[in-house]
CSV table of C-alpha atoms and ligand atoms in Angstrom, one decimal:
chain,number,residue,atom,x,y,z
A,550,UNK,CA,26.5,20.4,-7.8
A,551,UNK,CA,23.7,22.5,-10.0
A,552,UNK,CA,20.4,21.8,-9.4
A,553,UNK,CA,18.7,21.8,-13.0
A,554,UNK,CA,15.1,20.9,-11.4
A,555,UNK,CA,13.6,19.1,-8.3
A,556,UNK,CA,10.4,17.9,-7.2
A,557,UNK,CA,8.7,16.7,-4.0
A,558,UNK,CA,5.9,14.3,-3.9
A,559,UNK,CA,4.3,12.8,-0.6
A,560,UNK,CA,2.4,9.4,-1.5
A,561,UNK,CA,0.3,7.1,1.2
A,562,UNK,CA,0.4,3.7,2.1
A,563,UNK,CA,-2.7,1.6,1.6
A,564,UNK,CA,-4.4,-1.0,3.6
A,565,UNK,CA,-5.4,-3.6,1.2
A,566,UNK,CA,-9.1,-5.3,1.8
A,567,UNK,CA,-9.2,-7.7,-0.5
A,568,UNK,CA,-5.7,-9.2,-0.5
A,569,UNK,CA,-3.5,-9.2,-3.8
A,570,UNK,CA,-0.7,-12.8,-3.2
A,571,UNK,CA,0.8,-14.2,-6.2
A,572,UNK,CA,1.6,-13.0,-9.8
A,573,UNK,CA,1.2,-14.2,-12.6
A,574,UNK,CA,4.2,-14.3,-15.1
A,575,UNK,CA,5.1,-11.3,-16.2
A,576,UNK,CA,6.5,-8.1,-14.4
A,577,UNK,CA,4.3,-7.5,-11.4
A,578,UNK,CA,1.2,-8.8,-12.7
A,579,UNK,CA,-1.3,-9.9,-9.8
A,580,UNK,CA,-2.8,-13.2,-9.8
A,581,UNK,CA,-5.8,-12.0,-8.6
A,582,UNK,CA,-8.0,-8.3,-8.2
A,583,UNK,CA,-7.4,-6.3,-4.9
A,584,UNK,CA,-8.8,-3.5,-3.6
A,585,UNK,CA,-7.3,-1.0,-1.1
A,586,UNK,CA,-8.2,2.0,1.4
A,587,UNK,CA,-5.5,5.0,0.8
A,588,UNK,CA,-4.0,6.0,4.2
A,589,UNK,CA,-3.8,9.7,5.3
A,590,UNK,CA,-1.2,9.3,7.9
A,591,UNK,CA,1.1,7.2,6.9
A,592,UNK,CA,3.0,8.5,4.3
A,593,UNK,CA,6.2,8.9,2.4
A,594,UNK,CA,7.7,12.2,1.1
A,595,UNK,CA,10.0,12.2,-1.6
A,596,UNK,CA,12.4,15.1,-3.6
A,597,UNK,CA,14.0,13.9,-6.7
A,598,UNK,CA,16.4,16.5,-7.4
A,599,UNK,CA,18.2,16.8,-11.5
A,600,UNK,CA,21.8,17.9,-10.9
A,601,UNK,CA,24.7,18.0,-13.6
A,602,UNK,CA,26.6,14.8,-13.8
A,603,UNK,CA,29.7,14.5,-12.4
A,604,UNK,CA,31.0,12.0,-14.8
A,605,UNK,CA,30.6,11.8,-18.6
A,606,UNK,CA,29.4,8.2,-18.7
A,607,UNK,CA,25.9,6.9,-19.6
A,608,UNK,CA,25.5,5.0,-16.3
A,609,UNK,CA,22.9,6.6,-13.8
A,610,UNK,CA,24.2,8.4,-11.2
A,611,UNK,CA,22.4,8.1,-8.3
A,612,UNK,CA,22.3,9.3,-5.0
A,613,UNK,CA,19.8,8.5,-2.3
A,614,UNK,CA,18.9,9.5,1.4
A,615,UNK,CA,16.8,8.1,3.3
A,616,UNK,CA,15.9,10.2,6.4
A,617,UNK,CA,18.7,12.5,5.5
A,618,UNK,CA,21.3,9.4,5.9
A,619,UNK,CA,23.2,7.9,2.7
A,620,UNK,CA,21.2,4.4,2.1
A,621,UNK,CA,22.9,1.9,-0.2
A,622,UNK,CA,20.5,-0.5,0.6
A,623,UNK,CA,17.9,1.2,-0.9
A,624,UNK,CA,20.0,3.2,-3.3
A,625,UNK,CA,20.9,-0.4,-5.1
A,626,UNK,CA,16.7,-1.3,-5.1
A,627,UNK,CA,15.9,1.9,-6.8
A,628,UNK,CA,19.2,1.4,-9.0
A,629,UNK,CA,17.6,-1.4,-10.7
A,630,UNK,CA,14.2,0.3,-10.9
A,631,UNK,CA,15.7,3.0,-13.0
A,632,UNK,CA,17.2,1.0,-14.5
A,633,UNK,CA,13.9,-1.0,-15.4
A,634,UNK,CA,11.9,2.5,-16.8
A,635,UNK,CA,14.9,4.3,-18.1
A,636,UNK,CA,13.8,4.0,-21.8
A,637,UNK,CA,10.6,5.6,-21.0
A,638,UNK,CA,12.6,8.6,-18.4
A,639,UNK,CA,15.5,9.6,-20.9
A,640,UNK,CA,16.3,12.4,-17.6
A,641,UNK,CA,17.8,9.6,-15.3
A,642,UNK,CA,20.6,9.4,-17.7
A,643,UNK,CA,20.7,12.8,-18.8
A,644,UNK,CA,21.3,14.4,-15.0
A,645,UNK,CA,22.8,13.0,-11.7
A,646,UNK,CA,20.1,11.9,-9.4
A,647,UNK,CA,19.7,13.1,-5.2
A,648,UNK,CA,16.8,11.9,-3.8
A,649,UNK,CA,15.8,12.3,-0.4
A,650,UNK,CA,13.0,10.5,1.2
A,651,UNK,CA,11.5,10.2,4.8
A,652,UNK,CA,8.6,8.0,6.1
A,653,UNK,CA,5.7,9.8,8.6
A,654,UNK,CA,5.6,6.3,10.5
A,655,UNK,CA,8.7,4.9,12.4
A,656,UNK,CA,11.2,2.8,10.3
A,657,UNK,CA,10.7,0.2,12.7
A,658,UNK,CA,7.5,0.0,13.4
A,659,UNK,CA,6.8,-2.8,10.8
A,660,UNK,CA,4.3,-1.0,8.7
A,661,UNK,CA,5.5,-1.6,5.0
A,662,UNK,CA,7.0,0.8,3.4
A,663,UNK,CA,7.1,0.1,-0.1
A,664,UNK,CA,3.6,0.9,-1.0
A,665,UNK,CA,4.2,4.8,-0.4
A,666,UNK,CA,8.0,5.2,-1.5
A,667,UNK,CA,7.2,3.3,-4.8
A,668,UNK,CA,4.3,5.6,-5.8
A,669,UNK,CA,5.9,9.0,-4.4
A,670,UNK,CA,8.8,7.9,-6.5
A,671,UNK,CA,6.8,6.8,-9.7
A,672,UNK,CA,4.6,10.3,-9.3
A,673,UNK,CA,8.1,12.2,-8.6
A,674,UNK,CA,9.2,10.9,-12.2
A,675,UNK,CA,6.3,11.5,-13.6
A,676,UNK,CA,5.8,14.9,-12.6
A,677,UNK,CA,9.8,15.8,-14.0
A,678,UNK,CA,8.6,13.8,-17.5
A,679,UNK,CA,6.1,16.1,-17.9
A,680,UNK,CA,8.2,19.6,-17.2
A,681,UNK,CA,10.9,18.7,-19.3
A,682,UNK,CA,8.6,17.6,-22.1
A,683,UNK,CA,6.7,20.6,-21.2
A,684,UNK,CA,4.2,18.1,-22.7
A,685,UNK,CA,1.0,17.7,-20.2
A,686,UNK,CA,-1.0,14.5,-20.0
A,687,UNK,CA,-4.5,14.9,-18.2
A,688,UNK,CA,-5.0,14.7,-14.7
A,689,UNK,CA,-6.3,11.4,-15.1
A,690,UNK,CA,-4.4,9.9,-17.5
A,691,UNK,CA,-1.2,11.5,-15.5
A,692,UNK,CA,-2.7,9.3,-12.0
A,693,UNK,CA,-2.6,6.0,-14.4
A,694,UNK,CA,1.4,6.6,-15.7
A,695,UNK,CA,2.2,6.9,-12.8
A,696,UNK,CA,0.5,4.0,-10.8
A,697,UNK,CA,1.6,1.9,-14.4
A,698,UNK,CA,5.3,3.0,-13.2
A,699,UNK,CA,4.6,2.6,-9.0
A,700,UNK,CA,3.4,-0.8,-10.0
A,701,UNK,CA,6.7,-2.1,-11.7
A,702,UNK,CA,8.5,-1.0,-7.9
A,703,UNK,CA,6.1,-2.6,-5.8
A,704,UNK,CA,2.2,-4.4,-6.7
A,705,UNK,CA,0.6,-3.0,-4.1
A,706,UNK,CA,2.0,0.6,-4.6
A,707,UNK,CA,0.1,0.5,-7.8
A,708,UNK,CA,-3.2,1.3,-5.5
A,709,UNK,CA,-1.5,4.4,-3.7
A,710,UNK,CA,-2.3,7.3,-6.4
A,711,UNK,CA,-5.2,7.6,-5.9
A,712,UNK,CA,-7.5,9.1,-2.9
A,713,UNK,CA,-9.8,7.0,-0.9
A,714,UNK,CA,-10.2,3.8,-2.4
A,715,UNK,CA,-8.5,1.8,-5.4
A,716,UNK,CA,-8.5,-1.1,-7.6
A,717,UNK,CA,-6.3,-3.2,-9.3
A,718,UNK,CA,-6.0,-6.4,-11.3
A,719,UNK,CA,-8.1,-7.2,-14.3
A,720,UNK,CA,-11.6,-8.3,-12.5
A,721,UNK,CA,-14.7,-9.8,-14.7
A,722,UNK,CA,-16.6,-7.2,-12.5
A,723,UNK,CA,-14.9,-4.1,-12.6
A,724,UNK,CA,-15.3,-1.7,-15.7
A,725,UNK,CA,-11.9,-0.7,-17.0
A,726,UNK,CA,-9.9,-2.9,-14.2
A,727,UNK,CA,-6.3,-3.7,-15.4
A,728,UNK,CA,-3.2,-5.6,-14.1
A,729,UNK,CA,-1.0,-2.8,-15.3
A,730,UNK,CA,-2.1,-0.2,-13.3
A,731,UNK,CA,-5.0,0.6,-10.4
A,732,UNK,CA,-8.1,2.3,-11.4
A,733,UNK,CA,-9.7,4.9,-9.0
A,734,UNK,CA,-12.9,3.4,-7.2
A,735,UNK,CA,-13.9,6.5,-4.6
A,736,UNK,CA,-16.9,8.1,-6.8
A,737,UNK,CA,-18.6,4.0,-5.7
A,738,UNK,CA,-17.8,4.6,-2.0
A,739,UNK,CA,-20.6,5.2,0.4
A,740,UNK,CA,-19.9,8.2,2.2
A,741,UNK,CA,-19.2,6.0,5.4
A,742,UNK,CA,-16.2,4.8,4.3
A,743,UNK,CA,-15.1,8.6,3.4
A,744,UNK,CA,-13.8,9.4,6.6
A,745,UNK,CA,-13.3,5.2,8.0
A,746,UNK,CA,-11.1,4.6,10.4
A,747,UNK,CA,-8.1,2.6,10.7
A,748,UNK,CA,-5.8,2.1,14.1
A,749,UNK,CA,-2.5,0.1,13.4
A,750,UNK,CA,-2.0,-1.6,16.4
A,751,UNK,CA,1.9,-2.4,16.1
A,752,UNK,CA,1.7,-5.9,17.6
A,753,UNK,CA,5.7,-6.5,16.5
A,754,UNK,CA,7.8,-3.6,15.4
A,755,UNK,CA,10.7,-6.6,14.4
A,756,UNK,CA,11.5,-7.0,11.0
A,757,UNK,CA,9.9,-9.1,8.3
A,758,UNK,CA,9.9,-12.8,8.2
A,759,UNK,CA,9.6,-13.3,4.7
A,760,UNK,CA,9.7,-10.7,2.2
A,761,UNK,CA,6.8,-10.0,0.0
A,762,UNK,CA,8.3,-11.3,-3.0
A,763,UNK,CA,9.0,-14.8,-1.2
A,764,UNK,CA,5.5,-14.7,0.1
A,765,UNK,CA,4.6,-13.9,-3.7
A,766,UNK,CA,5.9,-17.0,-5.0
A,767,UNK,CA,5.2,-19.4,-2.5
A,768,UNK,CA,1.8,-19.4,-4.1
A,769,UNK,CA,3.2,-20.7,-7.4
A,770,UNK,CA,3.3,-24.3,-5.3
A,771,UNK,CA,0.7,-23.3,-3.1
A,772,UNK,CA,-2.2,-26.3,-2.5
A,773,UNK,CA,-4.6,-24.0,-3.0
A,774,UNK,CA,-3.9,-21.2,-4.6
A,775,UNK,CA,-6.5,-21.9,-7.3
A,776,UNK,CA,-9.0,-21.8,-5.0
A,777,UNK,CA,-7.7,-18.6,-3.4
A,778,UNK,CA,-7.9,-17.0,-6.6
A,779,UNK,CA,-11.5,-17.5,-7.4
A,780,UNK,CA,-12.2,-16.5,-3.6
A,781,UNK,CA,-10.8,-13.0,-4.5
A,782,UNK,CA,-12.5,-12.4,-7.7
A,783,UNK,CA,-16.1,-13.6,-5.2
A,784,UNK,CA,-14.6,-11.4,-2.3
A,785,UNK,CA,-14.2,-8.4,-4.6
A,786,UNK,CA,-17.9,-8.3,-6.5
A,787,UNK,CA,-19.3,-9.0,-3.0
A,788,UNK,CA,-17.4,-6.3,-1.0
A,789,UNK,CA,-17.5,-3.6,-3.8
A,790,UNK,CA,-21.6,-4.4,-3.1
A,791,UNK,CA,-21.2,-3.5,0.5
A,792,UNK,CA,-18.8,-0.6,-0.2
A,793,UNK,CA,-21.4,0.8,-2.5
A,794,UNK,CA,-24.0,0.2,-0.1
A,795,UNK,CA,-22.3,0.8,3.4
A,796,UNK,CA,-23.3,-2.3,4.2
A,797,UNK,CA,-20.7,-2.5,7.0
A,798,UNK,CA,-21.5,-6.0,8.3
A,799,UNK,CA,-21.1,-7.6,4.8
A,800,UNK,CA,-17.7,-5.8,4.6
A,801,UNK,CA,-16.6,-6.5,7.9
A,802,UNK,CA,-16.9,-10.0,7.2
A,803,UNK,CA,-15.5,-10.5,3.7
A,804,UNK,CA,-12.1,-7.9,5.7
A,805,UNK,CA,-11.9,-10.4,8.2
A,806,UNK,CA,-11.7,-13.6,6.1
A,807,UNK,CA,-9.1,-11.9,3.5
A,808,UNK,CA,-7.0,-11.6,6.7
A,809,UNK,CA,-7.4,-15.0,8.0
A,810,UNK,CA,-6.8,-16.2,4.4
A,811,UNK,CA,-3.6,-14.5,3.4
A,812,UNK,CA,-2.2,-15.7,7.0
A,813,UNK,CA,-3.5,-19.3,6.3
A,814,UNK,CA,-1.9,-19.3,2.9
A,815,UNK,CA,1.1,-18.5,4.5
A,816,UNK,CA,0.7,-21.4,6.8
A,817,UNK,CA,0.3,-24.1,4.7
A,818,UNK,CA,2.7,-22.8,1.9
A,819,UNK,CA,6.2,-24.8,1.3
A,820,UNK,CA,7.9,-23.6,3.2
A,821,UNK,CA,5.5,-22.7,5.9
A,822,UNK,CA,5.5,-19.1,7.7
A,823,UNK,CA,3.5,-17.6,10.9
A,824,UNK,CA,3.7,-14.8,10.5
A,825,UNK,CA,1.5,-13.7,13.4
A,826,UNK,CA,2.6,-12.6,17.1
A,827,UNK,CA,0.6,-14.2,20.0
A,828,UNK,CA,-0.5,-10.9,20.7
A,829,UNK,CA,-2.1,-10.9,17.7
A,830,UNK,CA,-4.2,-13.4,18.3
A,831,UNK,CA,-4.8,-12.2,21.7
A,832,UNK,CA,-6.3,-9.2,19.8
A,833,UNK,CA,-8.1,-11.2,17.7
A,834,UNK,CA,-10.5,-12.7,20.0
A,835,UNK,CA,-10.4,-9.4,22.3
A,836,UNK,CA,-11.7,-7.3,19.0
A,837,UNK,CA,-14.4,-10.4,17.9
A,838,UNK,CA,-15.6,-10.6,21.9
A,839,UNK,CA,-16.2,-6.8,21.9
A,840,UNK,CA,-18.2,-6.7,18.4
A,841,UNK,CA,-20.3,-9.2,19.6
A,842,UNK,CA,-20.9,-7.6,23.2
A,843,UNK,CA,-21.0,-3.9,22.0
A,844,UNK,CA,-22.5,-4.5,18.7
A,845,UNK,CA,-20.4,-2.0,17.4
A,846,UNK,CA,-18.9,-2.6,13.5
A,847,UNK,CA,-15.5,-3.2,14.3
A,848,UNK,CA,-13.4,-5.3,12.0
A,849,UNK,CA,-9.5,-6.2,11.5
A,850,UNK,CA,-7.5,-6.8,8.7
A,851,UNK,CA,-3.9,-7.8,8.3
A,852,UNK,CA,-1.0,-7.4,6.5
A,853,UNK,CA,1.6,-10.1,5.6
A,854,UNK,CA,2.5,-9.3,9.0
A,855,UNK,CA,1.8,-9.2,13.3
A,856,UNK,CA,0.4,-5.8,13.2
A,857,UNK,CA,-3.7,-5.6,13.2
A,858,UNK,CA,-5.5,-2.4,11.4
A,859,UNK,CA,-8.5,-2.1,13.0
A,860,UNK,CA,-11.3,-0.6,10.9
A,861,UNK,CA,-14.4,1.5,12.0
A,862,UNK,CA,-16.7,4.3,11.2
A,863,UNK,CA,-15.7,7.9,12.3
A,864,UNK,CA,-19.0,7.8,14.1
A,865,UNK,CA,-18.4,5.3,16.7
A,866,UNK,CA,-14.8,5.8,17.3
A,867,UNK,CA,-14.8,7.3,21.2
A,868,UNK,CA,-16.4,4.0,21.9
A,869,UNK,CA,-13.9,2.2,19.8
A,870,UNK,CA,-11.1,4.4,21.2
A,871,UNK,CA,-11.8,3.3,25.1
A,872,UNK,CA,-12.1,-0.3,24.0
A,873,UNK,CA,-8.5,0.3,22.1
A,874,UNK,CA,-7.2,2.3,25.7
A,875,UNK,CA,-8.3,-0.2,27.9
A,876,UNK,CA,-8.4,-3.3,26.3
A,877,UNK,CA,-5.9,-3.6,23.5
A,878,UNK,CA,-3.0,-1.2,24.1
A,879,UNK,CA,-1.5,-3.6,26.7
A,880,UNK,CA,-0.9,-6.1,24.5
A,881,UNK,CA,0.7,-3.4,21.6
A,882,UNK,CA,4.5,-3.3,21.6
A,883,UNK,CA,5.9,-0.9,23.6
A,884,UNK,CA,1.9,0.4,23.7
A,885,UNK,CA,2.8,1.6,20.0
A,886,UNK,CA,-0.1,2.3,17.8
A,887,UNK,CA,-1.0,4.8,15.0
A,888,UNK,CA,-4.2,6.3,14.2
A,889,UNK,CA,-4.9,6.8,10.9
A,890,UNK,CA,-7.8,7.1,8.2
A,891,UNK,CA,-8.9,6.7,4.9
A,892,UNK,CA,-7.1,10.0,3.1
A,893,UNK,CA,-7.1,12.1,0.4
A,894,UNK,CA,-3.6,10.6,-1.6
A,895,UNK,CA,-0.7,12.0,-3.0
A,896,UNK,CA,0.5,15.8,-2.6
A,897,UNK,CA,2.8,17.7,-4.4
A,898,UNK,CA,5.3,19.5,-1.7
A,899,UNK,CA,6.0,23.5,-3.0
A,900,UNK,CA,9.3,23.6,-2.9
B,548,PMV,O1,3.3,-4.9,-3.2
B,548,PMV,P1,3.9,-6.1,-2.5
B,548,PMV,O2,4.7,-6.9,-3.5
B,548,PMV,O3,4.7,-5.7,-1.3
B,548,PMV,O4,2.7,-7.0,-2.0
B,548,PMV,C1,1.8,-6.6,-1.0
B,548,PMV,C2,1.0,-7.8,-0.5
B,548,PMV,C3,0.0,-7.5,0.6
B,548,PMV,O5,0.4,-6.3,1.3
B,548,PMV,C4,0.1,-8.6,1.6
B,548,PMV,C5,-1.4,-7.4,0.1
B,548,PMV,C6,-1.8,-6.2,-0.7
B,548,PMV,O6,-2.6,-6.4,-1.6
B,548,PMV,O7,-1.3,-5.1,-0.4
């Protein structure tokens, strides 16, 4: 098989603060704004390799590995992906397709995923546009095709392309927000939140209970989902003030009641999901007991998950790390838990 041209792109996952649940109609248009930390550590690397086709027909050929194994699974996701953007990537009918992607973080250690293949992928196609065009768009603009393309994968892998901090979703507030794509949001960030900290503490490694797009449209018969929206748009303008001003306290809070909310939306949708462990309740009160005895800004957030991401300046994390050794490993799976930070977002691999 003769490789006409390859790429390699290694793309974050994000830890979203203020949470995006429920679309509006449309493809993967957000109900409401949200706003994410890029990760450093956990990551997913991606080569999309051109090859002559084997075949003369017009379908996509498509190969895919994941972890250097042949994935159907995920070979028939990214099937219809392609075929969702192929009128805008002529290529992925032109050539056969092998793509090989890996994750930094375990498979199984119930840290989505989707986030940092969808926007390694979307960059990965980006980047071949522009070589075969031998057209270049600007830096900037290049970041926005592709988190416009990362976006039509997964929502929240809209937010990945960009280092430090992102937005998405049209917000009153926020100067040149869109739902079609995430805008950058780092040159607001008080340098505090540069080098944050963030320790996934992998309550549950087990698999999903409800997949994102389930949890998506439980909110289109959700109680309160109207509520929930203007919440976010309040939560947003008030913890883009404390990111601004490293007001840690403010933004502690607003984290910690976008957790409880997303899990509580959950809970009363139809039908109903907890999608919490015990331990991570247990962590809960172990993390809100130490804040108030220690003083120290230490917050939580969740995902639509067990697993906790503890958040924390760079310049109180020995204390932060004993408190983690002593108090919270024992109640982690298997003691798993990965230490990561806000990063610096996607990297192009030399070949
Ligand atoms: O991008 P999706 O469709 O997997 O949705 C992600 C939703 C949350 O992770 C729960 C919140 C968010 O904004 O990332």
């Amino acid at each position: 098989m003769k490789e006409i041209k390859k790429v390699t792109w290694r793309s974050p996952s994000n830890i979203a603060l203020v949470k995006y649940w429920g679309k509006k109609s449309g493809v993967q248009i957000p109900a409401n704004p949200s706003i994410s930390f890029t990760l450093q550590q956990c990551y997913s690397e991606t080569s999309v390799a051109l090859v002559e086709k084997e075949g003369k027909s017009k379908e996509i050929e498509l190969r895919f590995y994941f972890d250097g194994k042949a994935n159907m699974a995920f070979q028939l996701k990214m099937l219809k992906f392609f075929e969702s953007v192929q009128s805008d990537f002529p290529f992925l009918r032109e050539y056969g397709l092998l793509i090989h992607s890996t994750n930094s973080f375990p498979h199984s250690s119930g840290i989505a995923s989707s986030a940092s293949a969808m926007s390694a992928l979307a960059i990965a196609l980006c980047d071949l546009k522009q070589q075969l065009s031998g057209k270049n768009w600007s830096a900037e603009k290049f970041l926005q095709k592709a988190s416009y393309f990362a976006r039509l994968g997964s929502g929240s892998a809209s937010r990945s392309v960009y280092p430090l901090i992102s937005e998405w979703g049209k917000a009153k507030t926020v100067k040149g927000s869109s739902d079609e794509y995430a805008i950058p949001f780092a040159k607001h960030l008080h340098k505090t939140f540069h080098t944050y900290q963030n320790t996934i503490l992998i309550a549950s490694s087990s698999e999903k209970k409800v997949s994102s797009r389930i949890g998506h449209s439980l909110m289109k018969t959700n109680p309160f989902a109207k509520t929930r929206y203007a919440q976010a748009e309040k939560n947003l303008k008030e913890i883009i003030d404390a990111l601004k001003k490293g007001d840690l306290e403010k933004f502690g809070n607003i984290l910690e009641e976008e957790a409880m909310t997303l899990h509580a939306l959950m809970m009363c949708s139809t039908p109903s999901f907890v999608l919490m462990a015990p331990s991570t309740l247990t962590m809960i009160e172990k993390i809100r007991r130490f804040r108030e005895e220690s003083k120290l800004p230490v917050y939580f957030t969740l995902d639509a998950g067990p697993n906790i991401h503890l958040l924390y300046p760079k310049a109180v994390a020995k204390k932060v790390d004993a408190f983690i050794y002593d108090e919270l490993e024992q109640h982690c799976e298997k003691g798993k838990m990965i230490h990561d930070n806000v990063g610096k977002g996607p990297v192009k691999v030399k070949a």
